Short mmCIF file of C-alpha atoms and ligand atoms in Angstrom, two decimals:
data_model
loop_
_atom_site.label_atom_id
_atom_site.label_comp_id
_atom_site.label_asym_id
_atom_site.label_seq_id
_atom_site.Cartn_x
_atom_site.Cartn_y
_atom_site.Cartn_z
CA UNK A 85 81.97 114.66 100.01
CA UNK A 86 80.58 112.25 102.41
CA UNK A 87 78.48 109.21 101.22
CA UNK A 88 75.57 108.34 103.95
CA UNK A 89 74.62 104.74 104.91
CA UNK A 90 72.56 103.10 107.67
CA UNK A 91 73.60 100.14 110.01
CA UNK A 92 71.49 97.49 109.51
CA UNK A 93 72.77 95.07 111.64
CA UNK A 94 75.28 95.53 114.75
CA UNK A 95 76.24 92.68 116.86
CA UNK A 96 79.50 91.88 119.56
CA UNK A 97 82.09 89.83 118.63
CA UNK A 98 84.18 90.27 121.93
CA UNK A 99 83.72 92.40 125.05
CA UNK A 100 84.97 95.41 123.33
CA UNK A 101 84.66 94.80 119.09
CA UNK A 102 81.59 95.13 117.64
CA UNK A 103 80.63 94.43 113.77
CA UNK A 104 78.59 96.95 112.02
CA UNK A 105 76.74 95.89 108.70
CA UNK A 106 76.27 99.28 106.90
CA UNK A 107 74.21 99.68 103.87
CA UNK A 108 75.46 102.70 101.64
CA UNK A 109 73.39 104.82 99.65
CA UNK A 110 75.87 104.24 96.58
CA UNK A 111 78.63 101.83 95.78
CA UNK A 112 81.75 102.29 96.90
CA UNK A 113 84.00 99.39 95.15
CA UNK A 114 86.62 99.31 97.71
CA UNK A 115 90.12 97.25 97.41
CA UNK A 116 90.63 94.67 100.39
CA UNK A 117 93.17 96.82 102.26
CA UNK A 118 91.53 100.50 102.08
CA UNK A 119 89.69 102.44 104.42
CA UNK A 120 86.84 104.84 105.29
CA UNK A 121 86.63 107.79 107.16
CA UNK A 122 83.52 107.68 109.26
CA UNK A 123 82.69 110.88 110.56
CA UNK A 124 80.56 111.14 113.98
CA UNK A 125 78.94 114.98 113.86
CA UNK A 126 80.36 116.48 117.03
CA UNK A 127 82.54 113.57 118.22
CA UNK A 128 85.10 113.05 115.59
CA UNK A 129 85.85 111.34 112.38
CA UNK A 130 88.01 108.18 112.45
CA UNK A 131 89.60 105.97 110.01
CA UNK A 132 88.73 101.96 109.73
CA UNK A 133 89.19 99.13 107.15
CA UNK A 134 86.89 97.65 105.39
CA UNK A 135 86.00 94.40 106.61
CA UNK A 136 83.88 92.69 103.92
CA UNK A 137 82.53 94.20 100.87
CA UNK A 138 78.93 92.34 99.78
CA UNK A 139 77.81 94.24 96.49
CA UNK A 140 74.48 95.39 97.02
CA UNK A 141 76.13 98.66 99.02
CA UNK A 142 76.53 96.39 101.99
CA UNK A 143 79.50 97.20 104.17
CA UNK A 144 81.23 95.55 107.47
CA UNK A 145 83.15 97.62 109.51
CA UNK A 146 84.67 95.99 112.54
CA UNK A 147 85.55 98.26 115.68
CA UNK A 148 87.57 97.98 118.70
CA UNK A 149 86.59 100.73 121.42
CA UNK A 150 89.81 101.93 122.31
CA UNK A 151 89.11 105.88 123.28
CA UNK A 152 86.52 108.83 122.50
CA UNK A 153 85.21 108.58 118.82
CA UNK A 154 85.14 104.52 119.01
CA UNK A 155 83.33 104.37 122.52
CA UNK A 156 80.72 106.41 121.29
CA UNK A 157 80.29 104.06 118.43
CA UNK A 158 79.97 101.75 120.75
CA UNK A 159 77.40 102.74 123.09
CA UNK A 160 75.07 104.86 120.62
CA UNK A 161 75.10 103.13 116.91
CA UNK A 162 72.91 100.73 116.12
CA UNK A 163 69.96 99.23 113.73
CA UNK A 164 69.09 102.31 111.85
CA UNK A 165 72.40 104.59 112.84
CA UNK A 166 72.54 107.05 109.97
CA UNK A 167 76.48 106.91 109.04
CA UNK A 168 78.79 109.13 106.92
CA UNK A 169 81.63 108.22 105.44
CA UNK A 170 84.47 109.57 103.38
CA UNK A 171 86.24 107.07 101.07
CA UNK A 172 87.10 104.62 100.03
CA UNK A 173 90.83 105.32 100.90
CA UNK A 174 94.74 103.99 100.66
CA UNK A 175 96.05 101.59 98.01
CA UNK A 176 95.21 98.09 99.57
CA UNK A 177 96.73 94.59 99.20
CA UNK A 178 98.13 93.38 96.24
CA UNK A 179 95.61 90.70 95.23
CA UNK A 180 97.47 87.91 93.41
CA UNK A 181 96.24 85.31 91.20
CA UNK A 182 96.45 81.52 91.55
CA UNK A 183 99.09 81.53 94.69
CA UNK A 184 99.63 80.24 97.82
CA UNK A 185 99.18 82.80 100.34
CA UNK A 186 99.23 83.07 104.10
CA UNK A 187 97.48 85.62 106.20
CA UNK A 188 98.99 86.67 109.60
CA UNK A 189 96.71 88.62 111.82
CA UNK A 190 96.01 89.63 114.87
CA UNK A 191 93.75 91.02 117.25
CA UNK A 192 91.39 93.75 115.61
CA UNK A 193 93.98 93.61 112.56
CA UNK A 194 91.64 90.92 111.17
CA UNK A 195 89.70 93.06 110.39
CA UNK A 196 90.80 93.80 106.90
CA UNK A 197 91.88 90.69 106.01
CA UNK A 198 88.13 88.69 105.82
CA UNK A 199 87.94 90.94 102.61
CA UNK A 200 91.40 90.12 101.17
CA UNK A 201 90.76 86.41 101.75
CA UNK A 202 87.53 86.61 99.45
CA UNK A 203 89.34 88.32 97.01
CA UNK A 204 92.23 85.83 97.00
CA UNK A 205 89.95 82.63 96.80
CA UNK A 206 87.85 84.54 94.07
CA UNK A 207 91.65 84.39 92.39
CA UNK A 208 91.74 81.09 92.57
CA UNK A 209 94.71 81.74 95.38
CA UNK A 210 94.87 78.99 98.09
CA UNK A 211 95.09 80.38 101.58
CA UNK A 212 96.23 79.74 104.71
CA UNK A 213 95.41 81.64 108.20
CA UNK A 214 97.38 82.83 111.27
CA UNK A 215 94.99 84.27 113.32
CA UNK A 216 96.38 85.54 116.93
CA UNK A 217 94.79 86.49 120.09
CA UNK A 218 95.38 87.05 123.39
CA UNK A 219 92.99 84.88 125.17
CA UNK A 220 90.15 82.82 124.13
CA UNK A 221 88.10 86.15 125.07
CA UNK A 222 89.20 87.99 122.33
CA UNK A 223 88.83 85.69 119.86
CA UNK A 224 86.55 86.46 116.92
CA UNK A 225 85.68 85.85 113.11
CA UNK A 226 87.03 82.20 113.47
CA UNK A 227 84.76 80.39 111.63
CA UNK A 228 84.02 82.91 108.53
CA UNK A 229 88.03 82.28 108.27
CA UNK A 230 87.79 78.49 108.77
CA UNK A 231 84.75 78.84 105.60
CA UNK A 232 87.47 79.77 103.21
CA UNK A 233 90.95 79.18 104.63
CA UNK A 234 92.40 75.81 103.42
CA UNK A 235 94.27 75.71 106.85
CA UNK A 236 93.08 78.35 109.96
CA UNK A 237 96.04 77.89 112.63
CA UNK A 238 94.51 79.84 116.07
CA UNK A 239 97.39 80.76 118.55
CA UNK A 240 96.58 82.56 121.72
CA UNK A 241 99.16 84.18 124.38
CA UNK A 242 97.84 82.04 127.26
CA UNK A 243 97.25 79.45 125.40
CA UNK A 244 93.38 79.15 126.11
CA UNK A 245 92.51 78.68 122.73
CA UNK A 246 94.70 76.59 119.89
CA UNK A 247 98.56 76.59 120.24
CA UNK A 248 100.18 78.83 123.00
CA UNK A 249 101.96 81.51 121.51
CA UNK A 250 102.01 84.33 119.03
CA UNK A 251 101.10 84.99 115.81
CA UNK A 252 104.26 84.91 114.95
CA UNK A 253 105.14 82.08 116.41
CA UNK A 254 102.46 80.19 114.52
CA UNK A 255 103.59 81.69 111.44
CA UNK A 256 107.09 80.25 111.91
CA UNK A 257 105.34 76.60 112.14
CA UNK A 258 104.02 76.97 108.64
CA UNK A 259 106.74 78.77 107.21
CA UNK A 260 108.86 75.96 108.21
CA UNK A 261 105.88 73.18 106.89
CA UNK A 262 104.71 75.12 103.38
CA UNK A 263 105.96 77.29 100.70
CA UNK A 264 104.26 80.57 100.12
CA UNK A 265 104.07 83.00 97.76
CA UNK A 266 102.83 85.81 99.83
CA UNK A 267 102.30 86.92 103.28
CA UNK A 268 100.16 89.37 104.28
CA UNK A 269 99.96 90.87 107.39
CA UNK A 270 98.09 93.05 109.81
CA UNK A 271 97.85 93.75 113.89
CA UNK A 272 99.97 95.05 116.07
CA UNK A 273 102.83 96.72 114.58
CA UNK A 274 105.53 94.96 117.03
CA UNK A 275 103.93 91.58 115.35
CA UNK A 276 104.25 92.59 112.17
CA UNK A 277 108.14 93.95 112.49
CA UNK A 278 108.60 90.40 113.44
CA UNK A 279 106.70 88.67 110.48
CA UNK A 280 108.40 91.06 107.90
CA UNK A 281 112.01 90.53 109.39
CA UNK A 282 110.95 86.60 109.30
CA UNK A 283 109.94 87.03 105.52
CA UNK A 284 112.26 88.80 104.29
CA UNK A 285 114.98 86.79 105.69
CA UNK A 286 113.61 83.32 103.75
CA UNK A 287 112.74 85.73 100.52
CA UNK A 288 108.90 85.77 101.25
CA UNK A 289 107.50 88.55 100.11
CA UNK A 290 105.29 90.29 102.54
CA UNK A 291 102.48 93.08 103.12
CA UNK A 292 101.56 94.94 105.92
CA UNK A 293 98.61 97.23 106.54
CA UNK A 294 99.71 100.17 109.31
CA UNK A 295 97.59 102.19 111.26
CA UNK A 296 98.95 105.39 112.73
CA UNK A 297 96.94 108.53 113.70
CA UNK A 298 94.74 110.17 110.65
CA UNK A 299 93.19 113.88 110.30
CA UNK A 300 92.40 114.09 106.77
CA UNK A 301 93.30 110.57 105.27
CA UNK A 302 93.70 111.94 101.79
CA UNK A 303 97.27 113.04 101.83
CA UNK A 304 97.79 116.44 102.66
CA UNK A 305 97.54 116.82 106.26
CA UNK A 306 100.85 115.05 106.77
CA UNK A 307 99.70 113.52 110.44
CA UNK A 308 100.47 109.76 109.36
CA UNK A 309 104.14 110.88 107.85
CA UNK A 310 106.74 107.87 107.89
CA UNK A 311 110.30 109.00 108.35
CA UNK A 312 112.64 108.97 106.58
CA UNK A 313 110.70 108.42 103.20
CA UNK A 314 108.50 110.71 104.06
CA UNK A 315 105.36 107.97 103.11
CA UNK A 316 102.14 108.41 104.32
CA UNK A 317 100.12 106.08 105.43
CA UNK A 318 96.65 107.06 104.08
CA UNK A 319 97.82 107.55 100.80
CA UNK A 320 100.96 106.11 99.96
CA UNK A 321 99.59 103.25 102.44
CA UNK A 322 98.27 101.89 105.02
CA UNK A 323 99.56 98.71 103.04
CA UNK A 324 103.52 98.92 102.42
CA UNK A 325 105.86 95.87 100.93
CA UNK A 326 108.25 94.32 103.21
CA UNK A 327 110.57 95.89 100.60
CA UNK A 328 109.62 99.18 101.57
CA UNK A 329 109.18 98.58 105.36
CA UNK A 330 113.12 97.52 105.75
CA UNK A 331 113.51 101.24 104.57
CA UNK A 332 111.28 103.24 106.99
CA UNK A 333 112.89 104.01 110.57
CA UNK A 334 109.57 104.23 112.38
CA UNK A 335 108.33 101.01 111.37
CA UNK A 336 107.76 99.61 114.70
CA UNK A 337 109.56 102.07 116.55
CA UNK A 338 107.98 106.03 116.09
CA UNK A 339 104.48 107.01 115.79
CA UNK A 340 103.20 111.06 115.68
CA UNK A 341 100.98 112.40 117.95
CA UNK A 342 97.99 114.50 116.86
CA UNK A 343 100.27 117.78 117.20
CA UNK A 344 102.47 115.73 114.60
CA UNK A 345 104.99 115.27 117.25
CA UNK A 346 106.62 111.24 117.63
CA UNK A 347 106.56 109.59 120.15
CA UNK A 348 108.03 105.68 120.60
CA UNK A 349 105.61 103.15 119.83
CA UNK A 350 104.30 100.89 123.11
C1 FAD B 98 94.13 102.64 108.02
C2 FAD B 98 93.54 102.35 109.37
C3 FAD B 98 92.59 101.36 109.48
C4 FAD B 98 92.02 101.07 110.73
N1 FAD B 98 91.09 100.09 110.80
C5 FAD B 98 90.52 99.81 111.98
C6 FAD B 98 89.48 98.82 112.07
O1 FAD B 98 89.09 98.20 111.08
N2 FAD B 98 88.94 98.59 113.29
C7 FAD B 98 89.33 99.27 114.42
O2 FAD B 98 88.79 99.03 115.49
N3 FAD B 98 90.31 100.22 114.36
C8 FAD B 98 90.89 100.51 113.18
N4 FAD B 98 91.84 101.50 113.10
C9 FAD B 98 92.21 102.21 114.35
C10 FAD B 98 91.15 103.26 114.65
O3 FAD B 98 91.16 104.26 113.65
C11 FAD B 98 91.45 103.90 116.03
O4 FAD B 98 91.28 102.92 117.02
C12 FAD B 98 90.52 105.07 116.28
O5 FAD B 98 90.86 106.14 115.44
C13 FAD B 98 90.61 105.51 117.73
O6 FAD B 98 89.71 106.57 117.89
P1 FAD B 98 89.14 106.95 119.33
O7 FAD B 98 88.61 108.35 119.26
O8 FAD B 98 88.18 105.92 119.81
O9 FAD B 98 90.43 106.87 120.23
P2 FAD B 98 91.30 108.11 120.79
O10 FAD B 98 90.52 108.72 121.93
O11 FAD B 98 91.73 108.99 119.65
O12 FAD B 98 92.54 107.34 121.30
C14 FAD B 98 92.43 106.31 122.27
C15 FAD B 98 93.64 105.44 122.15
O13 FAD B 98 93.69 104.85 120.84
C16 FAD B 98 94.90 105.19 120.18
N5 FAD B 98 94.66 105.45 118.76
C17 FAD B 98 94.20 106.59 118.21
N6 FAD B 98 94.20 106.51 116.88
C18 FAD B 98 94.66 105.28 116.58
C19 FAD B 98 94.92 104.61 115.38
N7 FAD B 98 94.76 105.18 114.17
N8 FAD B 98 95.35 103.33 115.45
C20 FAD B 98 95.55 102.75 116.64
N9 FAD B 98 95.35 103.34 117.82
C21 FAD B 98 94.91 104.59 117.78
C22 FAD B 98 95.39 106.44 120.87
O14 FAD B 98 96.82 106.56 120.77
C23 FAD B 98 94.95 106.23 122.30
O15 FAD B 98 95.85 105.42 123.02
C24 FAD B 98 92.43 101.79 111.88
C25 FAD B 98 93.39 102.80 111.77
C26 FAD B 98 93.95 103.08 110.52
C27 FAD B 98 94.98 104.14 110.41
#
C-alpha cells in the first residue's frame, strides 16, 4: 500500500545530491535508521533513508544520482512532485539514552544519520561527528551537524576542507582523545569495515547501516541476502551490530546483483 506525498521544497546540496522536503498525506513515525521505498511509475522504485523526520508529515529524503531511477529524480521532481512511497522499513539504530556517542559518516551515508543525531540529543546523549568527504565539493549538511554535534570533526581525501584524510582516520583521532559509548556508522561499506574492525578491537560497540540492492524491501524477495547468516538487509537490517558484522562474510567483500548473483564489492 503506497502512502502519497508532495515535495515541497527541493534544493542541491552538491553537484549530484539533492534534498527533497516531502510532505506525506499521513504520518509515518519512522526510526532514525529505516527506509522508504519510493516508487517512480514507469522508472522504478528505489530504497532511501530517511533523513529527518519533522512531525507535521514532513519528510527529507537526501539523494545521490548514481544511475536510472535516481537521475530521473533528479532532473524531473520538484515543488509539487506527487511521490509514493512504501514504508517505513528496516529496524534502525539503537537510540540510547544519556551516552556519549560518535557518528562516523560519509559521503551520501549522512544521510541517515541527521535523524539519529536528533533522536540522540532528544535522549539527552552527547554527540560527536565524523563527517567524511572527498573534496570540499562534496561536502554537505555541515552546519545542521555543527547545530547539534558537541564536536563536528570534517576530514576530506584531498584535504580541501578540515583535516586530510578519511573518515576513518578522523575517527581514530577521537577514539584515541574521548571515550564513547557508541559508534554509529554509515557510508561506504569499505569505511565502515574499517570503523567496525577499529571498534571492536578497543570494545566499542558499533552500528552500521548497509545498503545493498532492494526489489521488494519487505523480506521475501531475498535480493539483499547476507551470506552466511542468511540476514537481509531490509528486514533483518540495513542497521547490523558490529557483533553481528564480524559474522557475515560479505560484509565488505560480496554484494548480489539484481539476478541475485554476487559479485565483489568495488
Ligand atoms: C537501506 C538503503 C538506504 C539508502 N539510502 C539512500 C539515501 O538516503 N540516499 C541515496 O542517495 N541513496 C540511498 N541508497 C542507495 C540508493 O537506493 C541507490 O543509489 C539507488 O537504488 C540507485 O538507483 P538508480 O536506479 O539510480 O541506479 P541504478 O541504475 O540501479 O544503478 C546505478 C549504480 O548504482 C548502484 N546501486 C544500485 N543500487 C544501489 C544501492 N542500493 N546502493 C548503492 N548503490 C546502488 C549500481 O550498482 C550501479 O553501479 C540506499 C540504499 C539502501 C539499501
Amino acid at each position: 500500500m503506497y502512502i502519497r506525498g508532495r515535495i515541497v521544497k527541493d534544493k542541491f546540496l552538491t553537484f549530484s545530491v539533492k534534498a527533497y522536503e516531502i510532505e506525506l498525506e499521513k504520518d509515518i513515525m519512522p526510526k532514525p535508521g529505516q527506509f522508504v521505498m519510493l516508487w517512480v511509475p514507469g522508472v522504478g522504485e528505489i530504497p532511501l533513508s530517511v533523513a529527518q523526520y519533522i512531525g507535521n508529515r514532513l519528510m527529507e529524503l537526501v539523494i545521490a544520482k548514481v544511475g536510472k531511477v535516481t537521475t530521473y529524480i533528479h532532473e524531473k521532481f520538484k515543488s509539487g512532485t506527487r511521490v509514493f512511497i512504501r514504508g517505513p522499513y528496516g529496524n534502525g539504530f539503537t537510540v540510547l539514552k544519556k551516552a556519549k556517542c560518535l557518528i562516523v559518516a560519509g559521503g551520501c551515508g549522512l544521510a541517515p544519520m541527521l535523524y539519529l543525531i536528533d533522536k540522540l540529543i532528544e535522549q539527552k546523549c552527547t554527540v560527536d561527528v565524523v563527517l567524511g568527504f572527498k573534496t570540499r565539493y562534496d561536502v554537505f549538511y555541515v552546519d545542521r551537524f555543527k547545530e547539534l554535534g558537541r564536536r563536528v570533526l570534517i576530514t576530506t581525501e584531498d584535504g580541501s576542507m578540515g583535516v586530510k584524510g578519511t573518515a576513518v582516520d578522523g575517527m581514530i583521532r577521537l577514539l584515541e582523545e574521548q571515550e564513547y559509548d557508541m559508534v554509529y556508522t554509515c557510508g561506504k561499506e569499505l569505511m565502515m569495515v574499517s570503523v567496525v574492525k577499529e571498534c571492536l578491537k578497543r570494545g566499542i560497540r558499533v552500528e552500521a547501516s548497509l545498503e545493498r540492492y532492494m526489489k521488494c524491501g519487505i523480506g521475501i524477495c531475498g535480493s539483499c541476502v547476507l551470506d552466511p547468516l542468511g540476514l537481509r538487509v531490509c528486514k533483518d537490517g540495513p542497521v547490523f551490530s558490529g557483533e553481528i558484522l564480524s559474522k557475515v562474510e560479505d560484509f565488505g567483500k560480496y554484494w548480489r546483483n539484481p539476478d541475485g548473483s554476487k559479485r565483489a564489492l568495488s
